PDB file of C-alpha atoms in Angstrom:
ATOM      1  CA  MET A   1      25.170 -13.256 -11.315  1.00 78.00           C
ATOM      2  CA  GLY A   2      25.022  -9.807  -9.925  1.00 92.00           C
ATOM      3  CA  LEU A   3      22.087  -7.896  -8.432  1.00 98.00           C
ATOM      4  CA  ILE A   4      19.180  -7.879 -10.805  1.00 98.00           C
ATOM      5  CA  LEU A   5      16.409  -5.311 -10.379  1.00 98.00           C
ATOM      6  CA  HIS A   6      13.050  -6.092 -11.931  1.00 98.00           C
ATOM      7  CA  PHE A   7      10.933  -2.982 -12.499  1.00 98.00           C
ATOM      8  CA  LEU A   8       7.224  -3.979 -12.815  1.00 98.00           C
ATOM      9  CA  ARG A   9       4.753  -1.400 -13.749  1.00 98.00           C
ATOM     10  CA  HIS A  10       1.448  -1.754 -11.927  1.00 98.00           C
ATOM     11  CA  GLY A  11      -1.574  -3.281 -13.658  1.00 98.00           C
ATOM     12  CA  GLN A  12      -4.201  -1.438 -15.586  1.00 98.00           C
ATOM     13  CA  THR A  13      -6.374   1.213 -13.879  1.00 98.00           C
ATOM     14  CA  ALA A  14      -9.360   3.127 -15.273  1.00 97.00           C
ATOM     15  CA  LEU A  15      -7.115   6.126 -15.840  1.00 97.00           C
ATOM     16  CA  SER A  16      -4.400   4.250 -17.596  1.00 97.00           C
ATOM     17  CA  ARG A  17      -7.063   2.732 -19.787  1.00 96.00           C
ATOM     18  CA  GLU A  18      -8.323   6.211 -20.687  1.00 95.00           C
ATOM     19  CA  ASP A  19      -4.771   7.638 -21.124  1.00 94.00           C
ATOM     20  CA  VAL A  20      -5.105  10.647 -18.766  1.00 96.00           C
ATOM     21  CA  PHE A  21      -2.414  12.065 -16.518  1.00 98.00           C
ATOM     22  CA  CYS A  22      -2.439  10.017 -13.322  1.00 98.00           C
ATOM     23  CA  GLY A  23       0.463  10.783 -10.940  1.00 98.00           C
ATOM     24  CA  SER A  24       1.073  10.727  -7.251  1.00 98.00           C
ATOM     25  CA  GLY A  25      -1.963  13.111  -6.770  1.00 97.00           C
ATOM     26  CA  LEU A  26      -4.431  10.395  -7.783  1.00 97.00           C
ATOM     27  CA  ASP A  27      -4.772   6.855  -6.304  1.00 97.00           C
ATOM     28  CA  PRO A  28      -7.033   4.771  -8.444  1.00 98.00           C
ATOM     29  CA  GLU A  29      -7.629   1.070  -7.837  1.00 98.00           C
ATOM     30  CA  LEU A  30      -6.735  -1.599 -10.395  1.00 98.00           C
ATOM     31  CA  THR A  31      -9.372  -2.696 -12.803  1.00 98.00           C
ATOM     32  CA  PRO A  32     -10.323  -6.460 -12.839  1.00 98.00           C
ATOM     33  CA  GLU A  33      -7.957  -6.710 -15.732  1.00 98.00           C
ATOM     34  CA  GLY A  34      -5.249  -5.015 -13.756  1.00 98.00           C
ATOM     35  CA  ILE A  35      -5.688  -7.563 -11.027  1.00 98.00           C
ATOM     36  CA  GLU A  36      -5.375 -10.297 -13.611  1.00 98.00           C
ATOM     37  CA  MET A  37      -2.075  -8.727 -14.625  1.00 98.00           C
ATOM     38  CA  ALA A  38      -0.771  -8.882 -11.071  1.00 98.00           C
ATOM     39  CA  HIS A  39      -1.648 -12.582 -10.740  1.00 98.00           C
ATOM     40  CA  ALA A  40      -0.274 -13.357 -14.200  1.00 98.00           C
ATOM     41  CA  PHE A  41       3.144 -11.904 -13.110  1.00 98.00           C
ATOM     42  CA  THR A  42       3.061 -13.871  -9.876  1.00 98.00           C
ATOM     43  CA  LYS A  43       2.334 -17.148 -11.702  1.00 97.00           C
ATOM     44  CA  ALA A  44       5.149 -16.497 -14.219  1.00 98.00           C
ATOM     45  CA  TYR A  45       7.830 -15.207 -11.766  1.00 97.00           C
ATOM     46  CA  ARG A  46       7.111 -16.735  -8.384  1.00 93.00           C
ATOM     47  CA  GLU A  47      10.043 -19.231  -8.727  1.00 93.00           C
ATOM     48  CA  ALA A  48      12.611 -16.561  -9.349  1.00 92.00           C
ATOM     49  CA  GLU A  49      14.041 -16.712  -5.855  1.00 92.00           C
ATOM     50  CA  TRP A  50      13.230 -13.088  -4.856  1.00 97.00           C
ATOM     51  CA  HIS A  51      15.224 -11.476  -2.021  1.00 97.00           C
ATOM     52  CA  ALA A  52      12.729  -8.637  -1.606  1.00 98.00           C
ATOM     53  CA  VAL A  53       9.811  -6.820  -3.129  1.00 98.00           C
ATOM     54  CA  TYR A  54       9.565  -3.081  -3.035  1.00 98.00           C
ATOM     55  CA  SER A  55       6.534  -0.918  -3.994  1.00 98.00           C
ATOM     56  CA  SER A  56       5.512   2.702  -4.147  1.00 98.00           C
ATOM     57  CA  SER A  57       2.985   3.781  -1.478  1.00 98.00           C
ATOM     58  CA  LEU A  58       0.099   4.175  -4.033  1.00 98.00           C
ATOM     59  CA  ARG A  59      -2.455   1.401  -3.983  1.00 98.00           C
ATOM     60  CA  ARG A  60      -2.281   0.550  -7.660  1.00 98.00           C
ATOM     61  CA  SER A  61       1.378  -0.529  -7.046  1.00 98.00           C
ATOM     62  CA  ILE A  62       0.717  -2.198  -3.651  1.00 98.00           C
ATOM     63  CA  THR A  63      -2.154  -4.171  -5.120  1.00 98.00           C
ATOM     64  CA  THR A  64       0.077  -5.366  -8.000  1.00 98.00           C
ATOM     65  CA  ALA A  65       2.902  -6.323  -5.640  1.00 98.00           C
ATOM     66  CA  GLN A  66       0.796  -8.168  -3.050  1.00 98.00           C
ATOM     67  CA  PRO A  67       0.075 -11.401  -4.832  1.00 98.00           C
ATOM     68  CA  VAL A  68       3.752 -12.238  -5.292  1.00 97.00           C
ATOM     69  CA  CYS A  69       4.457 -11.255  -1.648  1.00 97.00           C
ATOM     70  CA  ASP A  70       1.545 -13.539  -0.514  1.00 97.00           C
ATOM     71  CA  ALA A  71       2.984 -16.451  -2.680  1.00 96.00           C
ATOM     72  CA  LEU A  72       6.449 -15.955  -1.326  1.00 95.00           C
ATOM     73  CA  GLU A  73       5.279 -15.197   2.200  1.00 96.00           C
ATOM     74  CA  ILE A  74       7.457 -12.170   2.497  1.00 95.00           C
ATOM     75  CA  ASN A  75       6.702  -8.635   3.651  1.00 98.00           C
ATOM     76  CA  LEU A  76       6.262  -5.906   1.114  1.00 98.00           C
ATOM     77  CA  GLN A  77       8.716  -3.014   1.385  1.00 98.00           C
ATOM     78  CA  VAL A  78       6.758   0.240   0.746  1.00 98.00           C
ATOM     79  CA  ARG A  79       8.681   3.305  -0.233  1.00 98.00           C
ATOM     80  CA  ALA A  80       7.015   6.554  -1.139  1.00 98.00           C
ATOM     81  CA  GLU A  81      10.208   7.527  -3.030  1.00 98.00           C
ATOM     82  CA  LEU A  82       8.928   5.110  -5.784  1.00 98.00           C
ATOM     83  CA  ASN A  83       5.666   6.958  -6.191  1.00 98.00           C
ATOM     84  CA  GLU A  84       4.670   8.289  -9.587  1.00 98.00           C
ATOM     85  CA  ILE A  85       5.628  11.811 -10.747  1.00 98.00           C
ATOM     86  CA  ALA A  86       3.301  14.538  -9.394  1.00 98.00           C
ATOM     87  CA  TYR A  87       1.364  15.986 -12.329  1.00 98.00           C
ATOM     88  CA  GLY A  88      -0.038  18.858 -10.193  1.00 98.00           C
ATOM     89  CA  ARG A  89      -2.879  20.584 -11.882  1.00 98.00           C
ATOM     90  CA  TRP A  90      -2.833  18.108 -14.801  1.00 98.00           C
ATOM     91  CA  GLU A  91      -4.014  15.228 -12.786  1.00 98.00           C
ATOM     92  CA  GLY A  92      -6.969  13.464 -14.329  1.00 97.00           C
ATOM     93  CA  LEU A  93      -6.803  15.541 -17.522  1.00 98.00           C
ATOM     94  CA  THR A  94      -6.175  14.242 -21.050  1.00 97.00           C
ATOM     95  CA  LYS A  95      -3.257  15.525 -23.123  1.00 96.00           C
ATOM     96  CA  GLU A  96      -5.673  17.500 -25.215  1.00 97.00           C
ATOM     97  CA  GLN A  97      -7.160  19.234 -22.150  1.00 98.00           C
ATOM     98  CA  VAL A  98      -3.639  20.071 -20.812  1.00 98.00           C
ATOM     99  CA  SER A  99      -2.482  21.349 -24.195  1.00 98.00           C
ATOM    100  CA  LYS A 100      -5.516  23.721 -24.228  1.00 98.00           C
ATOM    101  CA  GLU A 101      -5.593  24.893 -20.588  1.00 98.00           C
ATOM    102  CA  PHE A 102      -1.817  24.958 -19.811  1.00 98.00           C
ATOM    103  CA  GLN A 103      -0.303  25.482 -23.274  1.00 98.00           C
ATOM    104  CA  ASP A 104       2.918  27.214 -22.372  1.00 97.00           C
ATOM    105  CA  GLU A 105       3.791  24.887 -19.506  1.00 97.00           C
ATOM    106  CA  TYR A 106       2.823  21.831 -21.528  1.00 98.00           C
ATOM    107  CA  ILE A 107       5.127  22.983 -24.462  1.00 98.00           C
ATOM    108  CA  SER A 108       8.018  23.490 -22.036  1.00 98.00           C
ATOM    109  CA  TRP A 109       7.415  20.162 -20.386  1.00 98.00           C
ATOM    110  CA  LEU A 110       7.324  18.301 -23.700  1.00 97.00           C
ATOM    111  CA  ALA A 111      10.668  19.980 -24.679  1.00 97.00           C
ATOM    112  CA  ASP A 112      12.448  19.163 -21.459  1.00 96.00           C
ATOM    113  CA  PRO A 113      10.616  17.256 -18.692  1.00 97.00           C
ATOM    114  CA  ALA A 114      13.800  16.924 -16.780  1.00 98.00           C
ATOM    115  CA  TRP A 115      13.729  20.462 -15.548  1.00 97.00           C
ATOM    116  CA  HIS A 116      10.280  21.715 -16.583  1.00 97.00           C
ATOM    117  CA  ALA A 117       7.564  20.463 -14.288  1.00 97.00           C
ATOM    118  CA  PRO A 118       3.921  19.945 -14.981  1.00 98.00           C
ATOM    119  CA  THR A 119       1.924  22.905 -13.499  1.00 98.00           C
ATOM    120  CA  ASP A 120       2.419  22.681  -9.757  1.00 98.00           C
ATOM    121  CA  GLY A 121       4.017  19.250 -10.229  1.00 98.00           C
ATOM    122  CA  GLU A 122       7.456  17.684 -10.179  1.00 97.00           C
ATOM    123  CA  PRO A 123      10.345  17.788 -12.780  1.00 98.00           C
ATOM    124  CA  ALA A 124      11.845  14.472 -13.714  1.00 98.00           C
ATOM    125  CA  VAL A 125      15.173  15.334 -11.968  1.00 98.00           C
ATOM    126  CA  VAL A 126      13.292  15.174  -8.683  1.00 98.00           C
ATOM    127  CA  ILE A 127      11.878  11.725  -9.411  1.00 98.00           C
ATOM    128  CA  ALA A 128      15.321  10.546 -10.355  1.00 98.00           C
ATOM    129  CA  GLN A 129      16.844  11.757  -7.140  1.00 98.00           C
ATOM    130  CA  ARG A 130      14.246  10.139  -4.916  1.00 98.00           C
ATOM    131  CA  GLY A 131      14.104   6.951  -6.928  1.00 98.00           C
ATOM    132  CA  LEU A 132      17.809   6.442  -6.898  1.00 98.00           C
ATOM    133  CA  GLN A 133      17.792   6.780  -3.125  1.00 98.00           C
ATOM    134  CA  VAL A 134      15.886   3.504  -3.006  1.00 98.00           C
ATOM    135  CA  ILE A 135      18.133   1.842  -5.597  1.00 98.00           C
ATOM    136  CA  GLU A 136      21.144   2.772  -3.464  1.00 98.00           C
ATOM    137  CA  GLN A 137      19.549   1.286  -0.307  1.00 97.00           C
ATOM    138  CA  ILE A 138      18.877  -1.936  -2.251  1.00 98.00           C
ATOM    139  CA  GLN A 139      22.456  -2.134  -3.504  1.00 97.00           C
ATOM    140  CA  LYS A 140      23.804  -1.752  -0.009  1.00 97.00           C
ATOM    141  CA  ARG A 141      21.524  -4.492   1.213  1.00 97.00           C
ATOM    142  CA  PHE A 142      21.925  -6.951  -1.650  1.00 97.00           C
ATOM    143  CA  THR A 143      24.969  -7.673  -3.895  1.00 94.00           C
ATOM    144  CA  SER A 144      23.409 -10.490  -6.038  1.00 96.00           C
ATOM    145  CA  GLY A 145      20.072 -12.043  -6.748  1.00 97.00           C
ATOM    146  CA  ASN A 146      16.551 -10.774  -7.721  1.00 98.00           C
ATOM    147  CA  VAL A 147      14.797  -7.782  -6.292  1.00 98.00           C
ATOM    148  CA  LEU A 148      11.341  -6.693  -7.544  1.00 98.00           C
ATOM    149  CA  ILE A 149      10.396  -2.988  -7.661  1.00 98.00           C
ATOM    150  CA  VAL A 150       6.711  -2.263  -8.434  1.00 98.00           C
ATOM    151  CA  SER A 151       6.231   1.326  -9.517  1.00 98.00           C
ATOM    152  CA  HIS A 152       4.841   3.565 -12.278  1.00 98.00           C
ATOM    153  CA  LYS A 153       5.304   4.527 -15.859  1.00 98.00           C
ATOM    154  CA  ALA A 154       7.246   7.739 -15.558  1.00 98.00           C
ATOM    155  CA  THR A 155       9.076   6.743 -12.463  1.00 98.00           C
ATOM    156  CA  ILE A 156      10.294   3.473 -13.889  1.00 98.00           C
ATOM    157  CA  ARG A 157      11.457   5.151 -17.144  1.00 98.00           C
ATOM    158  CA  ILE A 158      13.187   8.019 -15.273  1.00 98.00           C
ATOM    159  CA  ILE A 159      15.093   5.542 -13.062  1.00 98.00           C
ATOM    160  CA  LEU A 160      16.082   3.448 -15.987  1.00 98.00           C
ATOM    161  CA  CYS A 161      17.391   6.535 -17.785  1.00 98.00           C
ATOM    162  CA  SER A 162      19.401   7.515 -14.739  1.00 98.00           C
ATOM    163  CA  LEU A 163      20.951   4.034 -14.407  1.00 98.00           C
ATOM    164  CA  LEU A 164      21.728   3.590 -18.089  1.00 98.00           C
ATOM    165  CA  GLY A 165      23.187   7.051 -18.782  1.00 97.00           C
ATOM    166  CA  ILE A 166      20.318   8.227 -20.913  1.00 98.00           C
ATOM    167  CA  ASP A 167      19.318  11.952 -20.600  1.00 97.00           C
ATOM    168  CA  VAL A 168      16.503  11.967 -18.090  1.00 97.00           C
ATOM    169  CA  GLY A 169      14.762  14.656 -20.179  1.00 97.00           C
ATOM    170  CA  LEU A 170      14.273  11.975 -22.877  1.00 97.00           C
ATOM    171  CA  PHE A 171      12.464   9.439 -20.636  1.00 98.00           C
ATOM    172  CA  ARG A 172       9.168   9.855 -22.538  1.00 96.00           C
ATOM    173  CA  TYR A 173      10.836   9.377 -25.946  1.00 96.00           C
ATOM    174  CA  ARG A 174      13.386   6.588 -25.446  1.00 97.00           C
ATOM    175  CA  LEU A 175      11.718   3.864 -23.216  1.00 98.00           C
ATOM    176  CA  ALA A 176       8.444   2.092 -23.408  1.00 97.00           C
ATOM    177  CA  CYS A 177       6.608   1.043 -20.133  1.00 98.00           C
ATOM    178  CA  PRO A 178       3.022  -0.287 -20.774  1.00 98.00           C
ATOM    179  CA  VAL A 179       0.900  -1.588 -17.849  1.00 98.00           C
ATOM    180  CA  GLY A 180       2.006  -4.837 -16.440  1.00 98.00           C
ATOM    181  CA  SER A 181       5.417  -4.789 -18.199  1.00 98.00           C
ATOM    182  CA  VAL A 182       8.708  -5.779 -16.630  1.00 98.00           C
ATOM    183  CA  SER A 183      12.138  -4.302 -17.295  1.00 98.00           C
ATOM    184  CA  MET A 184      15.351  -5.838 -15.862  1.00 98.00           C
ATOM    185  CA  VAL A 185      18.691  -4.287 -15.011  1.00 98.00           C
ATOM    186  CA  GLU A 186      21.725  -6.311 -13.861  1.00 98.00           C
ATOM    187  CA  PHE A 187      24.496  -4.614 -11.913  1.00 97.00           C
ATOM    188  CA  THR A 188      27.686  -5.909 -13.493  1.00 96.00           C
ATOM    189  CA  SER A 189      31.374  -5.205 -12.946  1.00 94.00           C
ATOM    190  CA  THR A 190      31.160  -2.520 -15.671  1.00 95.00           C
ATOM    191  CA  GLY A 191      27.846  -1.006 -14.463  1.00 95.00           C
ATOM    192  CA  PRO A 192      24.141  -1.347 -14.950  1.00 97.00           C
ATOM    193  CA  MET A 193      23.142  -3.422 -17.951  1.00 98.00           C
ATOM    194  CA  LEU A 194      19.634  -3.516 -19.392  1.00 98.00           C
ATOM    195  CA  LYS A 195      18.592  -7.130 -19.715  1.00 98.00           C
ATOM    196  CA  ALA A 196      14.923  -6.667 -20.687  1.00 98.00           C
ATOM    197  CA  LEU A 197      12.640  -3.703 -21.526  1.00 98.00           C
ATOM    198  CA  ALA A 198       8.893  -3.609 -21.140  1.00 98.00           C
ATOM    199  CA  ASP A 199       8.481  -7.404 -21.397  1.00 98.00           C
ATOM    200  CA  ARG A 200       4.861  -8.551 -21.281  1.00 98.00           C
ATOM    201  CA  SER A 201       5.249 -12.210 -22.309  1.00 97.00           C
ATOM    202  CA  HIS A 202       3.771 -13.294 -18.958  1.00 98.00           C
ATOM    203  CA  LEU A 203       0.462 -11.690 -19.917  1.00 98.00           C
ATOM    204  CA  THR A 204      -2.184 -13.303 -22.109  1.00 97.00           C
ATOM    205  CA  GLU A 205      -2.826 -11.892 -25.536  1.00 97.00           C
ATOM    206  CA  ASP A 206      -6.074 -10.452 -24.336  1.00 97.00           C
ATOM    207  CA  LEU A 207      -4.370  -8.505 -21.535  1.00 97.00           C
ATOM    208  CA  ARG A 208      -1.589  -7.268 -23.865  1.00 97.00           C
ATOM    209  CA  SER A 209      -4.112  -5.968 -26.383  1.00 96.00           C
ATOM    210  CA  LEU A 210      -6.139  -3.891 -24.022  1.00 96.00           C
ATOM    211  CA  ARG A 211      -6.343  -0.254 -25.017  1.00 90.00           C
ATOM    212  CA  GLY A 212      -4.707   2.422 -22.948  1.00 88.00           C
ATOM    213  CA  THR A 213      -1.164   2.956 -21.715  1.00 82.00           C
TER     214      THR A 213
END
């Protein structure tokens, strides 16, 4: 078995529930249901023999990662490079509000978010660059076994696209990443292989059926 990276999206927040833009400029706490998601992951995956657990520096990720670290009695590795994309002036707004207030920028972003950033925010290529820096550090440290990365919807999808040879500009249209979901990539002799995408089987039906993203 090669190195297997498990990408866990943080649990539900009030902003993910309402489907508004929530990037690195906002730092909401998990809802009670989001905390349930974190503990459900820990219960299902604590026996996976983790080598390390990494998280973004935003508290919704840290709070999601902490239960498994506590169960394993290991230190959480916090990396700001795993933070969510910066949505700039779109932070906290709905898609409808952004479409109305920033129409031209929004149209450009929808067409190619790789190179077109949200207003005063980050393009996807920047997230890919900083996210892959962490992946390279992990690969140098570990050649096999399981490593957990707790991060965010756009960041996880952008990193997955980069690893799997998918156009980063298509991250919003090719890969799902609902709250509390896990995606797995194994580094094989022929390169990164997707082993699971957006798996939520560790969550209860009630948690899986919550509205939002």
